[in-house]
């Protein structure tokens, strides 16, 4: 019996880690490469394809608009979010949109492709992240955290890829290579089981939580604005005035730092409350975003990349966990929508500043994240722990 029990335990553990790997691979394809590879490729397109900074911001906006549309589709039609056809079709669409980028120099075509890539990445994210959080919700939080860390793995892979391509190819080669990398991650995540149980976002409040949720929603929306400015222009800002591929190296550090970050922040919930950790992560992120705008050098770029990478996934998972703890109806859907709106606004807000380079844009992003931290600080005032016992094991 002990052997049988042990065998079952090992099987369950293997199945859990299989879900982590497949879900993480899907997130790496959708977010780490399909969505964020544009960040290290942007300087190449600016230098070699004649892409002006304002046009670069417009392409980023197209991608974030597509992400918002994909997130809204998941809210309006949750049924298809459990469809294997929708999941796999979105992965294929993602690969095609990345592969088609070097086939044209038309801004309109690029805009359309980045829009579609945004839709596909949002759909894959909603499905894969939902599966991870649902199927692993009864296990230790670090498991789902490692799966979400697949975003960081994808960022690392895409950054290393572009770093190599800079030496042997051009912006077209970078996009084609990114399409191959997206396909490899997609194949690894292709067989992700989508048999999710009940949604964890439709609970009914057991006590008034509107005040805290309003603060959380404000904080997370502002974070969407600030983080996406850095996520889009950090490499270009570090490269500005630097020699070589310092910005791309920094982007690799972002990915390396992001990969374990969600699991680490989940583990820290054993020691500190989520509102405290959320505030801490936002302040650290603001410092990381502001550093390269104020101080040059390799050490500064490395520290900025590490701070940014170590916090942006942590902020997302902590915010969604706080929303669930507040028992606010459809909290995850609402928070994701606010976050998506923030991401859409970010590049638009800083476009006028790009005439003077990227440093002013990063400073504005840092101030916005500090404002997000201010809103998060309100959560700590009378935070309603009594709504439900905080579950450190949840992500």
Coordinates of N, CA, C and O in Angstrom, one line a residue, residues 237-366:
X237 N 16.0 52.7 -24.6 CA 16.6 53.8 -23.7 C 18.0 53.5 -23.3 O 18.8 54.3 -23.2
X238 N 18.2 52.2 -22.9 CA 19.6 51.8 -22.5 C 20.6 51.9 -23.7 O 21.7 52.3 -23.5
X239 N 20.1 51.5 -24.9 CA 20.9 51.6 -26.1 C 21.3 53.0 -26.5 O 22.3 53.3 -27.1
X240 N 20.4 53.9 -26.1 CA 20.6 55.3 -26.5 C 21.9 55.9 -25.8 O 22.0 56.0 -24.6
X241 N 22.8 56.2 -26.6 CA 24.1 56.7 -26.1 C 25.1 55.6 -25.6 O 26.2 55.9 -25.2
X242 N 24.7 54.3 -25.7 CA 25.6 53.2 -25.3 C 26.2 52.6 -26.5 O 25.7 52.8 -27.7
X243 N 27.2 51.9 -26.3 CA 27.9 51.2 -27.4 C 27.6 49.7 -27.4 O 27.4 49.1 -26.3
X244 N 27.4 49.1 -28.5 CA 27.2 47.6 -28.6 C 25.7 47.3 -28.3 O 24.8 48.1 -28.6
X245 N 25.5 46.2 -27.7 CA 24.1 45.7 -27.5 C 23.8 45.7 -26.0 O 23.1 44.7 -25.5
X246 N 24.1 46.7 -25.3 CA 23.9 46.8 -23.9 C 22.4 46.6 -23.6 O 22.0 45.9 -22.6
X247 N 21.5 47.3 -24.4 CA 20.1 47.2 -24.1 C 19.6 45.8 -24.2 O 18.7 45.3 -23.4
X248 N 20.0 45.1 -25.3 CA 19.6 43.7 -25.5 C 20.1 42.8 -24.4 O 19.3 41.9 -23.9
X249 N 21.3 43.0 -23.9 CA 21.8 42.2 -22.8 C 20.9 42.5 -21.5 O 20.6 41.5 -20.8
X250 N 20.6 43.7 -21.3 CA 19.7 44.1 -20.2 C 18.4 43.4 -20.3 O 17.8 42.9 -19.3
X251 N 17.8 43.2 -21.5 CA 16.6 42.6 -21.7 C 16.7 41.1 -21.4 O 15.7 40.5 -20.9
X252 N 17.8 40.5 -21.7 CA 18.0 39.1 -21.3 C 18.0 39.0 -19.8 O 17.4 38.1 -19.2
X253 N 18.6 40.0 -19.1 CA 18.5 40.0 -17.6 C 17.1 40.1 -17.1 O 16.8 39.6 -16.1
X254 N 16.3 40.9 -17.8 CA 14.9 41.0 -17.4 C 14.2 39.7 -17.4 O 13.5 39.3 -16.5
X255 N 14.5 38.9 -18.5 CA 13.9 37.6 -18.6 C 14.4 36.6 -17.5 O 13.6 35.9 -16.9
X256 N 15.7 36.6 -17.3 CA 16.2 35.7 -16.3 C 15.7 36.1 -14.9 O 15.4 35.2 -14.1
X257 N 15.5 37.3 -14.6 CA 15.0 37.7 -13.3 C 13.5 37.4 -13.2 O 13.0 37.1 -12.1
X258 N 12.8 37.5 -14.3 CA 11.3 37.3 -14.3 C 11.0 35.8 -14.2 O 9.9 35.5 -13.5
X259 N 11.8 34.9 -14.7 CA 11.4 33.5 -14.7 C 11.1 33.0 -13.4 O 10.1 32.3 -13.2
X260 N 11.9 33.2 -12.3 CA 11.5 32.7 -11.0 C 10.7 33.6 -10.1 O 10.3 33.3 -9.0
X261 N 10.5 34.8 -10.6 CA 9.9 35.9 -9.7 C 8.5 35.6 -9.2 O 8.3 35.8 -8.0
X262 N 7.6 35.1 -10.0 CA 6.3 34.8 -9.5 C 6.3 33.7 -8.4 O 5.6 33.9 -7.4
X263 N 7.2 32.7 -8.6 CA 7.3 31.7 -7.5 C 7.9 32.3 -6.2 O 7.4 31.9 -5.1
X264 N 8.8 33.2 -6.4 CA 9.5 33.8 -5.2 C 8.5 34.7 -4.4 O 8.4 34.6 -3.2
X265 N 7.8 35.5 -5.2 CA 6.8 36.4 -4.5 C 5.7 35.6 -3.9 O 5.2 35.9 -2.8
X266 N 5.3 34.4 -4.5 CA 4.3 33.6 -3.9 C 4.9 33.0 -2.6 O 4.1 32.9 -1.5
X267 N 6.1 32.6 -2.5 CA 6.7 32.0 -1.3 C 6.8 33.1 -0.2 O 6.6 32.8 1.0
X268 N 7.0 34.3 -0.6 CA 7.1 35.4 0.4 C 5.8 35.7 1.1 O 5.8 36.3 2.2
X269 N 4.7 35.2 0.5 CA 3.4 35.4 1.2 C 3.3 34.6 2.5 O 2.4 34.8 3.3
X270 N 4.3 33.7 2.7 CA 4.3 33.0 4.0 C 4.8 33.9 5.1 O 4.5 33.6 6.3
X271 N 5.5 35.0 4.8 CA 6.0 35.9 5.8 C 5.3 37.2 5.9 O 5.2 37.8 7.0
X272 N 4.8 37.7 4.8 CA 4.2 39.1 4.7 C 2.9 39.0 4.0 O 2.6 38.1 3.2
X273 N 2.0 40.0 4.3 CA 0.7 40.0 3.6 C 0.9 40.5 2.2 O 1.8 41.1 1.8
X274 N -0.1 40.1 1.4 CA -0.1 40.5 -0.1 C -0.1 42.0 -0.3 O 0.7 42.4 -1.2
X275 N -0.9 42.8 0.4 CA -0.8 44.2 0.2 C 0.6 44.8 0.5 O 1.1 45.7 -0.3
X276 N 1.3 44.3 1.5 CA 2.6 44.8 1.8 C 3.6 44.4 0.7 O 4.4 45.2 0.2
X277 N 3.5 43.1 0.2 CA 4.3 42.7 -0.9 C 4.1 43.4 -2.2 O 5.0 43.8 -2.9
X278 N 2.8 43.7 -2.4 CA 2.4 44.5 -3.6 C 3.0 45.9 -3.6 O 3.6 46.3 -4.6
X279 N 2.9 46.5 -2.5 CA 3.5 47.9 -2.3 C 5.0 47.8 -2.5 O 5.6 48.6 -3.2
X280 N 5.7 46.8 -1.9 CA 7.1 46.7 -2.0 C 7.5 46.4 -3.5 O 8.5 47.1 -4.0
X281 N 6.9 45.6 -4.1 CA 7.2 45.2 -5.5 C 7.1 46.5 -6.4 O 7.9 46.7 -7.3
X282 N 6.0 47.3 -6.2 CA 5.8 48.4 -7.0 C 6.9 49.5 -6.8 O 7.4 50.1 -7.8
X283 N 7.3 49.7 -5.6 CA 8.3 50.7 -5.3 C 9.7 50.2 -5.9 O 10.4 51.0 -6.5
X284 N 10.0 49.0 -5.8 CA 11.2 48.4 -6.4 C 11.2 48.6 -7.9 O 12.2 48.9 -8.6
X285 N 10.0 48.3 -8.5 CA 9.9 48.4 -9.9 C 10.1 49.9 -10.4 O 10.7 50.1 -11.4
X286 N 9.5 50.8 -9.7 CA 9.7 52.3 -10.0 C 11.1 52.7 -10.0 O 11.6 53.4 -10.9
X287 N 11.9 52.2 -9.0 CA 13.3 52.5 -8.9 C 14.0 51.9 -10.1 O 14.9 52.6 -10.8
X288 N 13.7 50.7 -10.5 CA 14.3 50.0 -11.6 C 14.1 50.7 -12.9 O 15.0 50.8 -13.8
X289 N 12.9 51.2 -13.1 CA 12.5 52.0 -14.3 C 13.3 53.3 -14.4 O 13.7 53.7 -15.5
X290 N 13.4 54.0 -13.3 CA 14.0 55.3 -13.3 C 15.5 55.3 -13.4 O 16.1 56.3 -14.0
X291 N 16.1 54.3 -13.0 CA 17.6 54.2 -12.9 C 18.3 54.5 -14.3 O 19.1 55.4 -14.3
X292 N 17.9 53.9 -15.4 CA 18.7 54.1 -16.6 C 18.4 55.5 -17.2 O 19.1 56.0 -18.0
X293 N 17.3 56.1 -16.7 CA 17.0 57.5 -17.2 C 17.8 58.5 -16.4 O 18.0 59.7 -16.9
X294 N 18.4 58.2 -15.3 CA 19.2 59.1 -14.5 C 20.6 58.9 -14.4 O 21.4 59.8 -14.3
X295 N 21.0 57.6 -14.5 CA 22.4 57.2 -14.4 C 22.8 56.2 -15.5 O 22.0 55.3 -15.7
X296 N 23.9 56.5 -16.2 CA 24.3 55.6 -17.3 C 25.2 54.5 -16.7 O 25.5 54.5 -15.6
X297 N 25.7 53.7 -17.6 CA 26.6 52.7 -17.2 C 26.1 51.3 -17.2 O 24.9 51.0 -17.2
X298 N 27.0 50.3 -17.3 CA 26.6 48.9 -17.4 C 26.0 48.4 -16.1 O 24.9 47.7 -16.1
X299 N 26.5 48.8 -15.0 CA 26.0 48.4 -13.7 C 24.6 48.9 -13.5 O 23.7 48.1 -13.0
X300 N 24.3 50.1 -13.8 CA 23.0 50.7 -13.7 C 22.0 50.0 -14.6 O 20.9 49.6 -14.1
X301 N 22.4 49.7 -15.8 CA 21.5 49.0 -16.7 C 21.2 47.6 -16.2 O 20.0 47.2 -16.3
X302 N 22.2 46.9 -15.7 CA 22.0 45.6 -15.1 C 21.0 45.6 -13.9 O 20.1 44.8 -13.8
X303 N 21.2 46.5 -13.0 CA 20.4 46.6 -11.8 C 19.0 47.0 -12.2 O 18.0 46.4 -11.7
X304 N 18.8 47.9 -13.2 CA 17.5 48.3 -13.7 C 16.7 47.1 -14.2 O 15.6 46.9 -14.0
X305 N 17.4 46.3 -15.0 CA 16.8 45.1 -15.7 C 16.4 44.1 -14.6 O 15.3 43.5 -14.7
X306 N 17.3 43.9 -13.7 CA 17.0 42.9 -12.6 C 15.7 43.3 -11.8 O 14.8 42.5 -11.5
X307 N 15.7 44.6 -11.4 CA 14.6 45.1 -10.6 C 13.3 45.0 -11.4 O 12.2 44.6 -10.9
X308 N 13.3 45.4 -12.7 CA 12.1 45.4 -13.5 C 11.6 43.9 -13.7 O 10.5 43.6 -13.5
X309 N 12.6 43.1 -14.1 CA 12.2 41.7 -14.3 C 11.7 41.0 -13.1 O 10.8 40.1 -13.2
X310 N 12.3 41.3 -11.9 CA 11.9 40.6 -10.7 C 10.6 41.0 -10.1 O 10.1 40.4 -9.2
X311 N 10.0 42.1 -10.7 CA 8.8 42.6 -10.1 C 7.5 42.6 -11.0 O 6.4 42.5 -10.4
X312 N 7.6 42.7 -12.3 CA 6.4 42.9 -13.1 C 5.5 41.7 -13.0 O 4.2 41.8 -13.0
X313 N 6.0 40.4 -13.1 CA 5.2 39.3 -12.9 C 4.7 39.1 -11.5 O 3.5 38.7 -11.3
X314 N 5.5 39.5 -10.5 CA 5.1 39.4 -9.1 C 3.9 40.4 -8.8 O 3.0 40.0 -8.1
X315 N 4.0 41.6 -9.4 CA 2.9 42.5 -9.2 C 1.6 42.0 -9.8 O 0.5 42.0 -9.1
X316 N 1.7 41.3 -11.0 CA 0.5 40.8 -11.6 C -0.2 39.7 -10.7 O -1.4 39.7 -10.4
X317 N 0.7 38.7 -10.3 CA 0.1 37.6 -9.5 C -0.4 38.1 -8.1 O -1.4 37.6 -7.7
X318 N 0.3 39.0 -7.5 CA -0.1 39.5 -6.2 C -1.4 40.3 -6.3 O -2.4 40.1 -5.5
X319 N -1.6 41.1 -7.3 CA -2.8 41.9 -7.5 C -4.0 41.0 -7.8 O -5.1 41.2 -7.2
X320 N -3.8 40.0 -8.6 CA -4.9 39.1 -8.9 C -5.3 38.3 -7.6 O -6.5 38.0 -7.4
X321 N -4.3 38.0 -6.8 CA -4.6 37.2 -5.6 C -5.3 38.1 -4.6 O -6.2 37.6 -3.9
X322 N -5.0 39.4 -4.5 CA -5.7 40.3 -3.6 C -7.1 40.4 -4.0 O -8.1 40.4 -3.2
X323 N -7.4 40.6 -5.4 CA -8.7 40.7 -5.9 C -9.5 39.5 -5.5 O -10.7 39.6 -5.1
X324 N -8.9 38.3 -5.6 CA -9.7 37.1 -5.2 C -10.0 37.0 -3.7 O -11.0 36.6 -3.3
X325 N -9.0 37.5 -2.9 CA -9.2 37.5 -1.5 C -10.4 38.4 -1.1 O -11.1 38.2 -0.1
X326 N -10.5 39.5 -1.8 CA -11.6 40.5 -1.5 C -13.0 39.9 -1.9 O -14.0 40.6 -1.6
X327 N -13.0 38.8 -2.6 CA -14.3 38.2 -3.0 C -15.1 39.1 -3.9 O -16.4 39.1 -3.8
X328 N -14.4 40.0 -4.6 CA -15.2 40.9 -5.5 C -15.6 40.2 -6.8 O -14.8 39.5 -7.4
X329 N -16.9 40.3 -7.2 CA -17.3 39.6 -8.4 C -16.5 39.8 -9.6 O -16.2 41.0 -9.9
X330 N -16.1 38.8 -10.3 CA -15.3 38.9 -11.6 C -14.1 39.8 -11.4 O -13.7 40.5 -12.3
X331 N -13.4 39.6 -10.3 CA -12.3 40.5 -10.0 C -11.1 40.3 -11.0 O -10.6 41.3 -11.5
X332 N -10.8 39.1 -11.4 CA -9.7 38.9 -12.3 C -10.0 39.5 -13.7 O -9.2 40.2 -14.3
X333 N -11.3 39.3 -14.1 CA -11.7 39.9 -15.4 C -11.6 41.4 -15.4 O -11.1 42.1 -16.3
X334 N -12.1 42.0 -14.3 CA -12.0 43.5 -14.2 C -10.6 44.0 -14.1 O -10.3 45.0 -14.7
X335 N -9.8 43.4 -13.3 CA -8.4 43.8 -13.1 C -7.6 43.7 -14.4 O -6.9 44.6 -14.8
X336 N -7.9 42.6 -15.2 CA -7.2 42.4 -16.4 C -7.6 43.4 -17.4 O -6.8 44.0 -18.2
X337 N -8.9 43.8 -17.4 CA -9.3 44.9 -18.3 C -8.7 46.2 -18.0 O -8.2 46.9 -18.9
X338 N -8.7 46.6 -16.7 CA -8.0 47.8 -16.3 C -6.5 47.8 -16.7 O -6.0 48.8 -17.2
X339 N -5.9 46.7 -16.5 CA -4.5 46.6 -16.8 C -4.2 46.7 -18.3 O -3.3 47.4 -18.8
X340 N -5.1 46.2 -19.1 CA -5.0 46.2 -20.6 C -5.3 47.7 -21.0 O -4.6 48.1 -22.0
X341 N -6.2 48.4 -20.4 CA -6.5 49.8 -20.8 C -5.2 50.6 -20.5 O -4.8 51.4 -21.3
X342 N -4.6 50.3 -19.3 CA -3.4 51.0 -19.0 C -2.3 50.8 -20.0 O -1.6 51.7 -20.4
X343 N -2.1 49.5 -20.4 CA -1.1 49.2 -21.4 C -1.4 49.9 -22.8 O -0.5 50.3 -23.5
X344 N -2.7 50.1 -23.1 CA -3.0 50.8 -24.3 C -2.7 52.2 -24.2 O -2.2 52.9 -25.2
X345 N -2.9 52.8 -23.0 CA -2.6 54.3 -22.9 C -1.2 54.6 -22.8 O -0.7 55.7 -23.2
X346 N -0.3 53.7 -22.2 CA 1.1 54.0 -21.9 C 1.8 54.5 -23.1 O 2.4 55.7 -23.0
X347 N 1.9 53.8 -24.3 CA 2.7 54.3 -25.4 C 2.1 55.6 -25.9 O 2.8 56.5 -26.4
X348 N 0.8 55.8 -25.9 CA 0.1 57.0 -26.4 C 0.5 58.2 -25.5 O 0.8 59.3 -26.0
X349 N 0.6 58.0 -24.2 CA 0.9 59.1 -23.3 C 2.3 59.6 -23.5 O 2.6 60.8 -23.4
X350 N 3.3 58.7 -23.8 CA 4.7 59.1 -23.9 C 5.1 59.5 -25.3 O 6.2 60.0 -25.5
X351 N 4.3 59.3 -26.3 CA 4.7 59.6 -27.7 C 5.2 61.0 -27.8 O 6.3 61.2 -28.5
X352 N 4.6 62.0 -27.3 CA 5.2 63.4 -27.5 C 6.5 63.5 -26.8 O 7.3 64.4 -27.3
X353 N 6.9 62.7 -25.9 CA 8.2 62.8 -25.2 C 9.3 62.1 -26.0 O 10.5 62.4 -25.7
X354 N 8.9 61.3 -26.9 CA 10.0 60.5 -27.6 C 10.8 61.3 -28.6 O 11.8 60.9 -29.1
X355 N 10.4 62.6 -28.9 CA 11.2 63.4 -29.7 C 12.5 63.8 -29.1 O 13.5 64.1 -29.7
X356 N 12.6 63.7 -27.8 CA 13.8 64.0 -27.0 C 14.5 62.7 -26.5 O 15.3 62.7 -25.6
X357 N 14.1 61.6 -27.1 CA 14.7 60.3 -26.7 C 13.8 59.6 -25.8 O 12.6 59.9 -25.7
X358 N 14.3 58.6 -25.1 CA 13.5 57.7 -24.3 C 13.6 57.9 -22.8 O 12.8 57.4 -22.0
X359 N 14.5 58.7 -22.3 CA 14.7 58.9 -20.9 C 13.5 59.6 -20.2 O 13.1 59.2 -19.1
X360 N 13.0 60.6 -20.8 CA 11.8 61.2 -20.2 C 10.6 60.3 -20.1 O 9.9 60.3 -19.2
X361 N 10.5 59.4 -21.1 CA 9.4 58.4 -21.1 C 9.6 57.5 -19.9 O 8.6 57.2 -19.2
X362 N 10.8 57.1 -19.6 CA 11.0 56.2 -18.5 C 10.8 56.9 -17.2 O 10.2 56.3 -16.2
X363 N 11.1 58.2 -17.1 CA 10.9 58.9 -15.8 C 9.4 59.0 -15.6 O 8.9 58.9 -14.4
X364 N 8.6 59.3 -16.6 CA 7.2 59.3 -16.5 C 6.6 58.0 -16.1 O 5.7 57.9 -15.2
X365 N 7.2 56.9 -16.7 CA 6.7 55.6 -16.3 C 7.0 55.3 -14.8 O 6.2 54.7 -14.1
X366 N 8.2 55.7 -14.3 CA 8.5 55.5 -12.9 C 7.6 56.2 -12.0 O 7.1 55.7 -11.0

